[in-house]
Coordinates of C-alpha atoms in Angstrom, one line a residue:
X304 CA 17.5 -103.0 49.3
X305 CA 21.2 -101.9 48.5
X306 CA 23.4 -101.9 45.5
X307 CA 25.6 -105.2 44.3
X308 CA 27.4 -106.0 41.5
X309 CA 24.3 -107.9 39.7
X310 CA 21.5 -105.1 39.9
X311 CA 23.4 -103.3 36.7
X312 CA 20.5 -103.7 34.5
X313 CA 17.5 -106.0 34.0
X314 CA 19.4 -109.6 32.1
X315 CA 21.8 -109.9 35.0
X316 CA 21.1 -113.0 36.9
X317 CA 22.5 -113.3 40.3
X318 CA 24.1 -116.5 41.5
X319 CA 21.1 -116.8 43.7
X320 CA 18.9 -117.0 40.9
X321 CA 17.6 -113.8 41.2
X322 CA 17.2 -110.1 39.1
X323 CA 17.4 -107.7 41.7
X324 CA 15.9 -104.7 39.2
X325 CA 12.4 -106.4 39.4
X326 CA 12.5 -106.8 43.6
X327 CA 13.5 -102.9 43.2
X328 CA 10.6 -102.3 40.6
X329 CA 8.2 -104.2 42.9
X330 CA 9.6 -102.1 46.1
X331 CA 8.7 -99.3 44.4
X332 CA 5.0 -100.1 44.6
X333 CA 5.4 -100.9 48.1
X334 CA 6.5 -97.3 48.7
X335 CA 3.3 -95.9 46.5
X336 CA 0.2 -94.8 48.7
X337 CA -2.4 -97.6 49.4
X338 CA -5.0 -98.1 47.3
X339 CA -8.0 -101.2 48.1
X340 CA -10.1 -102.9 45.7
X341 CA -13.2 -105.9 46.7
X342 CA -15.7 -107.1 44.8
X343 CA -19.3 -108.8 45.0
X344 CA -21.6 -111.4 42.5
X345 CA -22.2 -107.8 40.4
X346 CA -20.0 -104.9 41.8
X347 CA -16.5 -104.0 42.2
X348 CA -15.2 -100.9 44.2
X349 CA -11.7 -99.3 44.1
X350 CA -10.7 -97.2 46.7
X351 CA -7.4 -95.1 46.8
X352 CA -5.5 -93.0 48.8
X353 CA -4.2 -89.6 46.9
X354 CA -0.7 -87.8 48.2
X355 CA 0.0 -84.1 47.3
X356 CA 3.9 -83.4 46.7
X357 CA 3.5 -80.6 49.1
X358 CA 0.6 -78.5 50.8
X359 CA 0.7 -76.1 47.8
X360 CA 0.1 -78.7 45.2
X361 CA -2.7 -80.8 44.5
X362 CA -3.3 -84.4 45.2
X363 CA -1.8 -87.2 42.7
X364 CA -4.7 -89.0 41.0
X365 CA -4.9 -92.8 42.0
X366 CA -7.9 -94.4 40.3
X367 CA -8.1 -94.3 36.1
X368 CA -11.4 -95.0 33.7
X369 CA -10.1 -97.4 31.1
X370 CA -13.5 -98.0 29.5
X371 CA -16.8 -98.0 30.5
X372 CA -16.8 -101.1 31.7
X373 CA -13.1 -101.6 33.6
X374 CA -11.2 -99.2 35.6
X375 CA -7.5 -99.5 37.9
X376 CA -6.4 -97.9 40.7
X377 CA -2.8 -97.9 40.9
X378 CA 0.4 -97.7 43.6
X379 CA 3.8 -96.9 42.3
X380 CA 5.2 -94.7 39.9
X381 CA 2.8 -92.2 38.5
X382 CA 4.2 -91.6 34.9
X383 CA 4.3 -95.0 34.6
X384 CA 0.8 -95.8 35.3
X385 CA -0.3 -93.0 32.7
X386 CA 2.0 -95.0 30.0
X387 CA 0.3 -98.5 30.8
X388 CA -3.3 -96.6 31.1
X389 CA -2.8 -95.4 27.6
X390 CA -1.8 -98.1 26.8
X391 CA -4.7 -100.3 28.2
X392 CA -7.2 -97.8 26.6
X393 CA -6.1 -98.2 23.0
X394 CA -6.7 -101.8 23.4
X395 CA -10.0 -101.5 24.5
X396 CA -10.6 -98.9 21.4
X397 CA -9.1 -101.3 19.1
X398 CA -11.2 -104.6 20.1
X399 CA -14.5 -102.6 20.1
X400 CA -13.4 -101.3 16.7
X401 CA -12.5 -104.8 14.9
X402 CA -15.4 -106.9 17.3
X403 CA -18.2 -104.5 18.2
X404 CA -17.7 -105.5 21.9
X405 CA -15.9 -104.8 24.9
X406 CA -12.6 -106.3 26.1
X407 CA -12.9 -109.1 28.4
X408 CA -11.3 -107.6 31.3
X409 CA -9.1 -111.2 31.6
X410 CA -7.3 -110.7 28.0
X411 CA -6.5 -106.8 28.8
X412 CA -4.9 -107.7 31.9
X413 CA -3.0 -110.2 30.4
X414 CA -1.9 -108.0 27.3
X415 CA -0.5 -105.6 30.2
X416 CA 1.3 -108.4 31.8
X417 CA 2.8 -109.3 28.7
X418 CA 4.1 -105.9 27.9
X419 CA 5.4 -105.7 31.5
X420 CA 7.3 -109.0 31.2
X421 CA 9.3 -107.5 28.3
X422 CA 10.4 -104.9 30.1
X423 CA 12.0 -107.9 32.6
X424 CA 13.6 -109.4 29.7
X425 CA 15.2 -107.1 27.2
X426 CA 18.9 -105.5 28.1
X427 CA 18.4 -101.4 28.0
X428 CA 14.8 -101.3 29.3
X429 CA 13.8 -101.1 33.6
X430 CA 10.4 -102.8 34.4
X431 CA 7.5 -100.5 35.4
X432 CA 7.3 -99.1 38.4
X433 CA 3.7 -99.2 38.6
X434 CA 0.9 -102.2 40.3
X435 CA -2.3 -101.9 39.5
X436 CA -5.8 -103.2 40.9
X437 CA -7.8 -103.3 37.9
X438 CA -11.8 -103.9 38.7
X439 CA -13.9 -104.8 35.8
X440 CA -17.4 -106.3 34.4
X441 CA -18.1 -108.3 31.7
X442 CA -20.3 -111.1 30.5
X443 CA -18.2 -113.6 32.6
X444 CA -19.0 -111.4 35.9
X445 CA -17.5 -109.1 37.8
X446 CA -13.1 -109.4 38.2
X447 CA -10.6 -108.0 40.5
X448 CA -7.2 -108.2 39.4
X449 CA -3.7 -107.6 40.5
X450 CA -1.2 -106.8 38.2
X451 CA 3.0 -106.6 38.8
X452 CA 6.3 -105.2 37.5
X453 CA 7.3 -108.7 37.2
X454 CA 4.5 -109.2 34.5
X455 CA 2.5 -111.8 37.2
X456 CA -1.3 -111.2 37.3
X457 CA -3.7 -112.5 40.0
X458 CA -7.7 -112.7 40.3
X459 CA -8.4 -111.6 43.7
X460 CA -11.9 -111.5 45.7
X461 CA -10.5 -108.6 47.4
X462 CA -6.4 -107.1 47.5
X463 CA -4.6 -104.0 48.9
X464 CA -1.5 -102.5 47.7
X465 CA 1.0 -99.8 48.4
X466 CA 2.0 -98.1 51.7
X467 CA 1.6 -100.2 55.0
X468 CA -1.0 -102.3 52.9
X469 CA -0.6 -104.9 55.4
X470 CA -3.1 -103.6 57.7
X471 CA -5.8 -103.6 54.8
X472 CA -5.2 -106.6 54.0
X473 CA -5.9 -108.1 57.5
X474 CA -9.0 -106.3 57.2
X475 CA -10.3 -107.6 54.4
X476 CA -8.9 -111.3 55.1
X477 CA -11.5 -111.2 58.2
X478 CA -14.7 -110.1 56.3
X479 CA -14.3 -110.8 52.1
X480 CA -16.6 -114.3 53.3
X481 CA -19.6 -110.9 53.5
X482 CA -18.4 -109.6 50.4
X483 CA -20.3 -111.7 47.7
X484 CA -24.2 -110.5 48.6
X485 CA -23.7 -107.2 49.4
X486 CA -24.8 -103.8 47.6
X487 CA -22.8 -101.0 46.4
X488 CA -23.0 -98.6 49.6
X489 CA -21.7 -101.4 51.7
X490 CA -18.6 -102.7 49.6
X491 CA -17.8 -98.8 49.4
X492 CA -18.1 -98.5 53.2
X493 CA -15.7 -101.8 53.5
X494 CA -13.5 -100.8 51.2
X495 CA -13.2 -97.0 52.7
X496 CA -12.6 -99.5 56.5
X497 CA -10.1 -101.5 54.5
X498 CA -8.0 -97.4 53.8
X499 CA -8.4 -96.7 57.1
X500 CA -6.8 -99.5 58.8
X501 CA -3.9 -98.5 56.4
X502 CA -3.8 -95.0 57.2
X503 CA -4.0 -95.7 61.1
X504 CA -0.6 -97.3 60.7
X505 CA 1.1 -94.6 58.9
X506 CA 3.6 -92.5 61.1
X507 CA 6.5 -91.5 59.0
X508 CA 7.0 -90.2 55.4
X509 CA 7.2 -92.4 52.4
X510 CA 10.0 -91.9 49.2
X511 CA 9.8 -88.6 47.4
X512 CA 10.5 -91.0 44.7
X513 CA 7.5 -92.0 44.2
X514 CA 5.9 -88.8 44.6
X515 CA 5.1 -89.4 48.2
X516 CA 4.9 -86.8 51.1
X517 CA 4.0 -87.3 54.4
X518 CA 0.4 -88.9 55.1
X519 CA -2.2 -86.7 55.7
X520 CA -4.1 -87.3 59.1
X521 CA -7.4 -88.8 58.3
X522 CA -9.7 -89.7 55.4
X523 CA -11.2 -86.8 53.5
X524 CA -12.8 -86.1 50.3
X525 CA -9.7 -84.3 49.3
X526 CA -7.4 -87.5 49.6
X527 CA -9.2 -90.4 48.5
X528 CA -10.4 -91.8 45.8
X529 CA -13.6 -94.5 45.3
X530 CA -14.6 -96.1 42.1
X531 CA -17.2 -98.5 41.0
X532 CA -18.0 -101.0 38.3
X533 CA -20.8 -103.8 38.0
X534 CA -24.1 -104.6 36.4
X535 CA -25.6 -102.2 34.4
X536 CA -23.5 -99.8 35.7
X537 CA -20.6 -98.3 33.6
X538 CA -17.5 -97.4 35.8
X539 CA -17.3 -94.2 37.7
X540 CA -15.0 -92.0 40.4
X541 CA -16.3 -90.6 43.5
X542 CA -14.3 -87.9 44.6
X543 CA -15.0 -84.6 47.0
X544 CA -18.8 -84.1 47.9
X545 CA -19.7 -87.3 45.9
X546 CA -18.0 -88.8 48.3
X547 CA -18.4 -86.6 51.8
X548 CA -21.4 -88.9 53.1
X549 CA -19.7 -92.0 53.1
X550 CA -17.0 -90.2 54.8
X551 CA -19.4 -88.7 57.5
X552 CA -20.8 -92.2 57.6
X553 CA -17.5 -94.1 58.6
X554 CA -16.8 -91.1 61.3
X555 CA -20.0 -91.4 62.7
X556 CA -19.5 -95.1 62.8
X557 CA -23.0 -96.0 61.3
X558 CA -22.5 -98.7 58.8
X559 CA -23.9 -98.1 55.2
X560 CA -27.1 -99.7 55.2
X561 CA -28.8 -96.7 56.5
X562 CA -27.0 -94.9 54.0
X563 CA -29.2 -92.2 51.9
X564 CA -28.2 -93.7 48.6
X565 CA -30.7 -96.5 47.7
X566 CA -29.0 -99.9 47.9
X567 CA -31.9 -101.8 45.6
X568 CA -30.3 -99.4 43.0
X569 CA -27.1 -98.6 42.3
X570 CA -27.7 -96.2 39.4
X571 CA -29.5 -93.7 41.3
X572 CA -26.3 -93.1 43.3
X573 CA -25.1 -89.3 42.5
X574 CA -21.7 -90.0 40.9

């Protein structure tokens, strides 16, 4: 990416046919720390992986409760995700006030497409510099969704963003055909696999811009994030001790099914 004489703002058209603000926009969630999300028939798990500014702060907060029922994780520009996140949480307040129900996580995600398309359209605005991976449950099943500065949404069985994503997304190209039938401890020890591969290929720092500093060896319970969202089971985070025995788990190499949290039910799982 460099400068040109057609990147001056967002209605400038290059001859090539191309608005070089959204290919920086979408660069910028390239440069965000990776963040993983795959879902089942029931269940959908995020799984993010949190930076700290510098060893004296704390770590950046990747994964967001929108409603009980829908969550993101996010890779880009921080402030930007807690604009869109407020956003996406006063229409979710506003349907349940005027129909009694919950959003259907397909028309949110297309409400925050639509608002990001604006932003790619309207001289004296920049697009967000924010993509999300928003998991949800409704009455139509369970959803995984990608969302874009460009205003583009997708419906993925399983996606990666951010950081050296690549590697993730090899990962869970080879095994999303296992995904459908399994339980919660197993789609949380796939997606925590999926982070891994990502963070094995990190060697050099990232853009400060972003609020990047330079990876951290290793997953912990200090630098990632899990969520999870399904059947009868209203979203929620897994971070520090919550989290420590899938951790030990995946260093031990043991897979999840001998896990101590009961796989025939989810909502016994200490969140």
């Amino acid at each position: 990416m460099f400068r040109n004489h057609y990147d001056g703002d967002i209605s400038t058209w290059s001859p090539q046919g191309r608005i070089f603000q959204i290919e920086y926009s979408m660069e910028a969630v390239k440069q965000g720390s990776a963040s993983v999300g795959l879902k089942s028939d029931k269940f959908v798990v995020l799984a993010g992986l949190k930076r700290s500014s510098s060893e004296l702060g704390s770590y950046q907060k990747k994964v967001f409760r929108i409603d009980d029922h829908l969550g993101i994780a996010i890779s880009g520009l921080t402030a930007d995700a807690r604009v869109l996140s407020k956003y996406m949480r006063t229409e979710c307040l506003n349907h349940k006030f005027v129909f009694e129900q919950p959003i259907q996580v397909s028309r949110l995600v297309s409400s925050v497409a639509d608002k990001s398309q604006v932003h790619t359209q309207r001289y004296g605005r920049r697009p967000y510099g924010v993509g999300f991976l928003v998991a949800g449950y409704d009455q139509t099943g369970a959803h995984l969704y990608e969302t874009s500065p460009s205003g583009n949404f997708y419906d993925y069985k399983a996606m990666a963003l951010g950081a050296r994503s690549q590697s993730a997304k090899t990962y869970l190209e080879k095994h999303f055909v296992e995904f459908a039938h399994l339980d919660v401890p197993q789609l949380v020890h796939h997606a925590l696999l999926a982070l891994r591969e990502a963070l094995a290929s990190a060697s050099t720092p990232s853009s400060s811009a972003t609020g990047n500093a330079q990876q951290p060896e290793g997953l912990t319970a200090r630098n990632v994030s899990v969520a999870v969202v399904g059947l009868d089971y209203p979203f929620r985070i897994l971070e520090g001790d919550q989290l420590q025995p899938f951790l030990d788990k995946l260093e031990s190499g043991s897979g999840a099914a001998d896990t101590v949290v009961s796989a025939d039910a989810p909502a016994q799982m200490q969140l």
